């Protein structure tokens, strides 16, 4: 039987130290066999605590569910794909959202129950979320993503990508190298240690295609790239590639899109 618990404001706002015992107590009370969370910084902090309390081995970054006991996950930046079978009484999973089709917003047969709150530990508390406000498409959900790398040379040149992104209603991303160099803020980073994206179209401009970056975008439906180095790894994962100087190609592409 599928069951869904509706928790209090604590589930949304509090720290992993507070949410973990809440999940544990309700899992025990409801005799749940599977506890699943979408891969995120918060979930990766909370579910290992739950797993320890329930004496279960967490299975992270699941990309496919074979059956109720077997799951496919990736390791080493996606270079190793393994199928894991768990004999634990309670399976604890983190799911890579970009690997699954979006579920319907309505319907379903799960039984919905109110969850029971647990006493607060007061060891830490949520203060606030500081989120950069922007009218641009969200990187994690945009259907088109344009990412830039060190080939752009400096942060000011990212305006070329912004100009191309506007008519395409695309989000703009960046590699870890340019984020570390201060060209772009952290929230723009795409890759293993940044955001995992899987848009309908991913355009890689001026980036070589390091393993760490590829791990964050290789599930995109169509990948196109622009680079002067035809031996760059990004060409190996791209459906379409253009060997050209981005400072010539991107403005021309922008004009073509606008027309």
mmCIF file of C-alpha atoms in Angstrom:
data_model
loop_
_atom_site.group_PDB
_atom_site.id
_atom_site.type_symbol
_atom_site.label_atom_id
_atom_site.label_comp_id
_atom_site.label_asym_id
_atom_site.label_seq_id
_atom_site.Cartn_x
_atom_site.Cartn_y
_atom_site.Cartn_z
ATOM 1 C CA UNK A 1 0.000 0.000 0.000
ATOM 2 C CA UNK A 2 1.223 3.469 -0.839
ATOM 3 C CA UNK A 3 0.977 5.971 1.983
ATOM 4 C CA UNK A 4 1.870 9.629 2.214
ATOM 5 C CA UNK A 5 2.367 11.539 5.459
ATOM 6 C CA UNK A 6 1.555 15.213 5.750
ATOM 7 C CA UNK A 7 3.913 16.815 8.242
ATOM 8 C CA UNK A 8 4.063 20.142 10.022
ATOM 9 C CA UNK A 9 5.982 23.295 9.203
ATOM 10 C CA UNK A 10 8.969 21.591 10.829
ATOM 11 C CA UNK A 11 9.390 19.314 7.799
ATOM 12 C CA UNK A 12 9.827 22.301 5.529
ATOM 13 C CA UNK A 13 11.763 24.779 7.616
ATOM 14 C CA UNK A 14 13.838 22.984 10.216
ATOM 15 C CA UNK A 15 17.311 21.529 10.113
ATOM 16 C CA UNK A 16 18.250 17.909 9.302
ATOM 17 C CA UNK A 17 18.943 17.395 12.998
ATOM 18 C CA UNK A 18 15.261 18.086 13.704
ATOM 19 C CA UNK A 19 13.702 16.482 10.624
ATOM 20 C CA UNK A 20 15.625 13.186 10.858
ATOM 21 C CA UNK A 21 14.041 11.951 14.132
ATOM 22 C CA UNK A 22 10.666 13.081 12.777
ATOM 23 C CA UNK A 23 11.122 10.797 9.757
ATOM 24 C CA UNK A 24 12.454 7.941 11.886
ATOM 25 C CA UNK A 25 9.561 7.947 14.375
ATOM 26 C CA UNK A 26 6.897 8.181 11.687
ATOM 27 C CA UNK A 27 8.589 5.484 9.606
ATOM 28 C CA UNK A 28 8.529 3.137 12.585
ATOM 29 C CA UNK A 29 4.935 3.970 13.436
ATOM 30 C CA UNK A 30 3.787 3.466 9.857
ATOM 31 C CA UNK A 31 5.933 0.379 9.160
ATOM 32 C CA UNK A 32 7.223 1.919 5.968
ATOM 33 C CA UNK A 33 9.384 -0.205 3.671
ATOM 34 C CA UNK A 34 10.784 2.620 1.524
ATOM 35 C CA UNK A 35 11.834 6.180 2.352
ATOM 36 C CA UNK A 36 12.609 8.272 -0.721
ATOM 37 C CA UNK A 37 13.875 11.819 -1.170
ATOM 38 C CA UNK A 38 14.952 13.851 -4.182
ATOM 39 C CA UNK A 39 18.711 14.410 -4.247
ATOM 40 C CA UNK A 40 19.510 17.798 -2.715
ATOM 41 C CA UNK A 41 21.900 19.244 -0.156
ATOM 42 C CA UNK A 42 19.221 19.027 2.539
ATOM 43 C CA UNK A 43 18.171 15.452 1.779
ATOM 44 C CA UNK A 44 21.796 14.291 1.572
ATOM 45 C CA UNK A 45 22.216 15.712 5.068
ATOM 46 C CA UNK A 46 19.023 14.242 6.524
ATOM 47 C CA UNK A 47 18.575 10.729 5.104
ATOM 48 C CA UNK A 48 21.961 9.308 6.192
ATOM 49 C CA UNK A 49 20.944 10.186 9.759
ATOM 50 C CA UNK A 50 17.664 8.361 9.207
ATOM 51 C CA UNK A 51 19.504 5.361 7.766
ATOM 52 C CA UNK A 52 21.811 5.152 10.774
ATOM 53 C CA UNK A 53 18.873 5.260 13.184
ATOM 54 C CA UNK A 54 17.038 2.521 11.263
ATOM 55 C CA UNK A 55 20.186 0.410 10.734
ATOM 56 C CA UNK A 56 19.812 0.578 6.946
ATOM 57 C CA UNK A 57 22.272 1.278 4.148
ATOM 58 C CA UNK A 58 21.251 4.401 2.183
ATOM 59 C CA UNK A 59 21.326 4.110 -1.612
ATOM 60 C CA UNK A 60 22.139 7.483 -3.134
ATOM 61 C CA UNK A 61 21.546 9.125 -6.493
ATOM 62 C CA UNK A 62 19.253 6.433 -7.899
ATOM 63 C CA UNK A 63 18.591 6.805 -11.632
ATOM 64 C CA UNK A 64 16.362 3.774 -12.209
ATOM 65 C CA UNK A 65 14.158 1.515 -10.101
ATOM 66 C CA UNK A 66 14.256 -2.128 -11.225
ATOM 67 C CA UNK A 67 11.915 -3.489 -8.563
ATOM 68 C CA UNK A 68 11.156 -2.930 -4.887
ATOM 69 C CA UNK A 69 14.609 -4.204 -3.881
ATOM 70 C CA UNK A 70 16.880 -3.346 -6.834
ATOM 71 C CA UNK A 71 18.038 0.087 -7.919
ATOM 72 C CA UNK A 72 20.448 1.562 -10.470
ATOM 73 C CA UNK A 73 22.844 4.282 -9.360
ATOM 74 C CA UNK A 74 25.907 6.056 -10.714
ATOM 75 C CA UNK A 75 29.346 6.529 -9.212
ATOM 76 C CA UNK A 76 32.632 8.198 -10.154
ATOM 77 C CA UNK A 77 30.940 11.100 -11.951
ATOM 78 C CA UNK A 78 28.754 8.722 -13.960
ATOM 79 C CA UNK A 79 31.622 6.562 -15.235
ATOM 80 C CA UNK A 80 30.366 3.559 -13.247
ATOM 81 C CA UNK A 81 26.731 2.447 -13.348
ATOM 82 C CA UNK A 82 25.823 -0.212 -10.789
ATOM 83 C CA UNK A 83 22.693 -2.153 -9.922
ATOM 84 C CA UNK A 84 22.272 -2.468 -6.171
ATOM 85 C CA UNK A 85 20.002 -4.991 -4.473
ATOM 86 C CA UNK A 86 19.100 -4.251 -0.864
ATOM 87 C CA UNK A 87 17.966 -6.783 1.738
ATOM 88 C CA UNK A 88 17.322 -4.104 4.371
ATOM 89 C CA UNK A 89 13.878 -4.028 5.932
ATOM 90 C CA UNK A 90 13.641 -0.306 5.162
ATOM 91 C CA UNK A 91 15.096 0.931 1.883
ATOM 92 C CA UNK A 92 16.330 4.509 2.039
ATOM 93 C CA UNK A 93 16.873 6.158 -1.333
ATOM 94 C CA UNK A 94 17.837 9.501 -2.783
ATOM 95 C CA UNK A 95 16.553 9.935 -6.327
ATOM 96 C CA UNK A 96 18.108 11.953 -9.156
ATOM 97 C CA UNK A 97 14.997 13.850 -10.371
ATOM 98 C CA UNK A 98 16.357 14.469 -13.882
ATOM 99 C CA UNK A 99 16.418 10.706 -14.546
ATOM 100 C CA UNK A 100 12.648 10.292 -14.185
ATOM 101 C CA UNK A 101 9.660 11.628 -16.091
ATOM 102 C CA UNK A 102 7.656 14.277 -14.296
ATOM 103 C CA UNK A 103 4.762 12.762 -12.372
ATOM 104 C CA UNK A 104 1.208 13.984 -12.782
ATOM 105 C CA UNK A 105 0.251 16.755 -10.406
ATOM 106 C CA UNK A 106 -3.050 15.107 -9.556
ATOM 107 C CA UNK A 107 -4.405 11.615 -9.040
ATOM 108 C CA UNK A 108 -2.638 8.673 -7.444
ATOM 109 C CA UNK A 109 -3.852 6.037 -5.029
ATOM 110 C CA UNK A 110 -1.711 6.707 -1.962
ATOM 111 C CA UNK A 111 -3.407 6.950 1.389
ATOM 112 C CA UNK A 112 -2.724 10.354 2.965
ATOM 113 C CA UNK A 113 -2.317 10.630 6.736
ATOM 114 C CA UNK A 114 -1.242 13.353 9.138
ATOM 115 C CA UNK A 115 2.236 12.798 10.531
ATOM 116 C CA UNK A 116 3.050 12.960 14.219
ATOM 117 C CA UNK A 117 5.457 15.667 15.336
ATOM 118 C CA UNK A 118 8.447 14.767 17.465
ATOM 119 C CA UNK A 119 9.948 16.836 20.310
ATOM 120 C CA UNK A 120 12.399 19.488 19.158
ATOM 121 C CA UNK A 121 16.021 18.908 20.097
ATOM 122 C CA UNK A 122 17.003 22.601 19.985
ATOM 123 C CA UNK A 123 20.527 21.635 18.880
ATOM 124 C CA UNK A 124 20.165 23.880 15.839
ATOM 125 C CA UNK A 125 17.431 25.868 14.164
ATOM 126 C CA UNK A 126 16.457 27.158 10.774
ATOM 127 C CA UNK A 127 16.946 30.922 10.509
ATOM 128 C CA UNK A 128 16.217 31.820 6.887
ATOM 129 C CA UNK A 129 16.753 30.867 3.274
ATOM 130 C CA UNK A 130 18.646 33.453 1.276
ATOM 131 C CA UNK A 131 17.680 32.960 -2.361
ATOM 132 C CA UNK A 132 18.782 35.197 -5.204
ATOM 133 C CA UNK A 133 15.686 36.617 -6.912
ATOM 134 C CA UNK A 134 15.695 36.751 -10.690
ATOM 135 C CA UNK A 135 13.211 36.870 -13.531
ATOM 136 C CA UNK A 136 15.348 34.497 -15.611
ATOM 137 C CA UNK A 137 14.378 30.825 -16.105
ATOM 138 C CA UNK A 138 15.415 28.453 -13.336
ATOM 139 C CA UNK A 139 18.494 26.423 -14.209
ATOM 140 C CA UNK A 140 17.142 23.182 -12.751
ATOM 141 C CA UNK A 141 13.816 23.239 -14.626
ATOM 142 C CA UNK A 142 14.471 25.179 -17.865
ATOM 143 C CA UNK A 143 13.849 23.344 -21.130
ATOM 144 C CA UNK A 144 16.887 25.030 -22.696
ATOM 145 C CA UNK A 145 20.191 25.593 -20.881
ATOM 146 C CA UNK A 146 23.204 27.488 -22.216
ATOM 147 C CA UNK A 147 26.447 27.030 -20.303
ATOM 148 C CA UNK A 148 29.767 28.799 -20.667
ATOM 149 C CA UNK A 149 33.310 27.866 -19.740
ATOM 150 C CA UNK A 150 36.766 29.362 -19.603
ATOM 151 C CA UNK A 151 36.634 30.115 -23.316
ATOM 152 C CA UNK A 152 34.555 33.184 -22.444
ATOM 153 C CA UNK A 153 37.705 34.595 -20.772
ATOM 154 C CA UNK A 154 35.921 36.785 -18.197
ATOM 155 C CA UNK A 155 32.601 37.330 -16.477
ATOM 156 C CA UNK A 156 31.609 40.305 -18.624
ATOM 157 C CA UNK A 157 31.523 38.108 -21.725
ATOM 158 C CA UNK A 158 28.712 36.024 -20.220
ATOM 159 C CA UNK A 159 26.425 38.762 -21.535
ATOM 160 C CA UNK A 160 26.838 37.012 -24.919
ATOM 161 C CA UNK A 161 25.109 33.989 -23.441
ATOM 162 C CA UNK A 162 22.433 36.153 -21.811
ATOM 163 C CA UNK A 163 21.642 37.726 -25.179
ATOM 164 C CA UNK A 164 21.311 34.300 -26.805
ATOM 165 C CA UNK A 165 19.297 32.936 -23.893
ATOM 166 C CA UNK A 166 16.657 35.690 -23.927
ATOM 167 C CA UNK A 167 14.853 34.749 -27.192
ATOM 168 C CA UNK A 168 15.200 31.042 -26.378
ATOM 169 C CA UNK A 169 13.806 31.510 -22.860
ATOM 170 C CA UNK A 170 16.875 29.599 -21.726
ATOM 171 C CA UNK A 171 18.675 29.450 -18.393
ATOM 172 C CA UNK A 172 22.383 30.254 -18.276
ATOM 173 C CA UNK A 173 24.850 27.987 -16.502
ATOM 174 C CA UNK A 174 28.589 27.771 -16.024
ATOM 175 C CA UNK A 175 31.389 25.332 -15.325
ATOM 176 C CA UNK A 176 33.060 24.956 -11.953
ATOM 177 C CA UNK A 177 36.245 26.507 -13.334
ATOM 178 C CA UNK A 178 34.610 29.832 -14.143
ATOM 179 C CA UNK A 179 32.649 29.837 -10.884
ATOM 180 C CA UNK A 180 35.890 29.284 -8.956
ATOM 181 C CA UNK A 181 37.485 32.072 -10.994
ATOM 182 C CA UNK A 182 34.729 34.457 -9.900
ATOM 183 C CA UNK A 183 33.140 34.909 -13.328
ATOM 184 C CA UNK A 184 29.734 33.689 -12.105
ATOM 185 C CA UNK A 185 27.919 33.029 -8.804
ATOM 186 C CA UNK A 186 27.751 29.513 -7.346
ATOM 187 C CA UNK A 187 24.083 29.041 -8.217
ATOM 188 C CA UNK A 188 25.010 28.973 -11.923
ATOM 189 C CA UNK A 189 27.336 25.979 -11.614
ATOM 190 C CA UNK A 190 26.390 22.863 -13.569
ATOM 191 C CA UNK A 191 28.166 19.622 -12.734
ATOM 192 C CA UNK A 192 28.760 16.915 -10.178
ATOM 193 C CA UNK A 193 29.274 19.464 -7.389
ATOM 194 C CA UNK A 194 26.763 21.926 -8.825
ATOM 195 C CA UNK A 195 23.305 21.465 -10.302
ATOM 196 C CA UNK A 196 22.262 18.373 -12.233
ATOM 197 C CA UNK A 197 20.237 19.365 -15.295
ATOM 198 C CA UNK A 198 18.529 17.442 -18.086
ATOM 199 C CA UNK A 199 16.878 19.982 -20.417
ATOM 200 C CA UNK A 200 15.503 19.335 -23.869
ATOM 201 C CA UNK A 201 18.438 21.280 -25.320
ATOM 202 C CA UNK A 202 21.821 21.929 -23.713
ATOM 203 C CA UNK A 203 24.224 24.293 -25.475
ATOM 204 C CA UNK A 204 27.837 24.164 -24.251
ATOM 205 C CA UNK A 205 29.861 27.204 -25.276
ATOM 206 C CA UNK A 206 33.576 27.604 -24.739
ATOM 207 C CA UNK A 207 33.897 24.684 -22.352
ATOM 208 C CA UNK A 208 36.066 21.624 -22.780
ATOM 209 C CA UNK A 209 33.785 19.031 -21.189
ATOM 210 C CA UNK A 210 35.518 17.960 -17.996
ATOM 211 C CA UNK A 211 34.182 14.757 -16.416
ATOM 212 C CA UNK A 212 32.836 16.729 -13.452
ATOM 213 C CA UNK A 213 30.778 18.953 -15.768
ATOM 214 C CA UNK A 214 29.582 16.138 -18.028
ATOM 215 C CA UNK A 215 28.185 14.337 -14.975
ATOM 216 C CA UNK A 216 25.776 17.224 -14.452
ATOM 217 C CA UNK A 217 24.344 17.521 -17.961
ATOM 218 C CA UNK A 218 24.811 14.292 -19.901
ATOM 219 C CA UNK A 219 21.143 13.305 -19.475
ATOM 220 C CA UNK A 220 20.079 16.270 -21.640
ATOM 221 C CA UNK A 221 17.903 15.219 -24.561
ATOM 222 C CA UNK A 222 19.973 17.102 -27.177
ATOM 223 C CA UNK A 223 23.481 18.493 -26.621
ATOM 224 C CA UNK A 224 25.162 21.043 -28.890
ATOM 225 C CA UNK A 225 28.549 22.668 -28.442
ATOM 226 C CA UNK A 226 30.720 25.462 -29.811
ATOM 227 C CA UNK A 227 34.475 25.165 -29.314
ATOM 228 C CA UNK A 228 37.656 25.969 -31.217
ATOM 229 C CA UNK A 229 39.284 22.689 -30.132
ATOM 230 C CA UNK A 230 37.784 19.828 -32.112
ATOM 231 C CA UNK A 231 39.501 17.342 -29.770
ATOM 232 C CA UNK A 232 37.726 18.709 -26.686
ATOM 233 C CA UNK A 233 35.827 15.974 -24.780
ATOM 234 C CA UNK A 234 32.578 17.918 -25.093
ATOM 235 C CA UNK A 235 32.375 16.898 -28.768
ATOM 236 C CA UNK A 236 32.255 13.224 -27.708
ATOM 237 C CA UNK A 237 28.959 13.681 -25.844
ATOM 238 C CA UNK A 238 27.392 16.261 -28.188
ATOM 239 C CA UNK A 239 24.752 15.523 -30.814
ATOM 240 C CA UNK A 240 25.811 18.632 -32.726
ATOM 241 C CA UNK A 241 29.181 20.368 -32.651
ATOM 242 C CA UNK A 242 30.523 23.534 -34.235
ATOM 243 C CA UNK A 243 34.257 24.173 -34.425
ATOM 244 C CA UNK A 244 34.352 27.960 -34.314
ATOM 245 C CA UNK A 245 35.378 30.988 -32.276
ATOM 246 C CA UNK A 246 32.514 31.606 -29.878
ATOM 247 C CA UNK A 247 32.982 35.379 -30.163
ATOM 248 C CA UNK A 248 32.096 35.085 -33.861
ATOM 249 C CA UNK A 249 29.582 32.244 -33.688
ATOM 250 C CA UNK A 250 27.433 33.270 -30.709
ATOM 251 C CA UNK A 251 26.469 36.776 -31.980
ATOM 252 C CA UNK A 252 25.585 35.272 -35.383
ATOM 253 C CA UNK A 253 23.541 32.532 -33.734
ATOM 254 C CA UNK A 254 21.758 35.122 -31.604
ATOM 255 C CA UNK A 255 20.760 37.117 -34.668
ATOM 256 C CA UNK A 256 19.494 33.981 -36.407
ATOM 257 C CA UNK A 257 17.389 33.019 -33.376
ATOM 258 C CA UNK A 258 15.882 36.503 -33.146
ATOM 259 C CA UNK A 259 14.838 36.323 -36.780
#
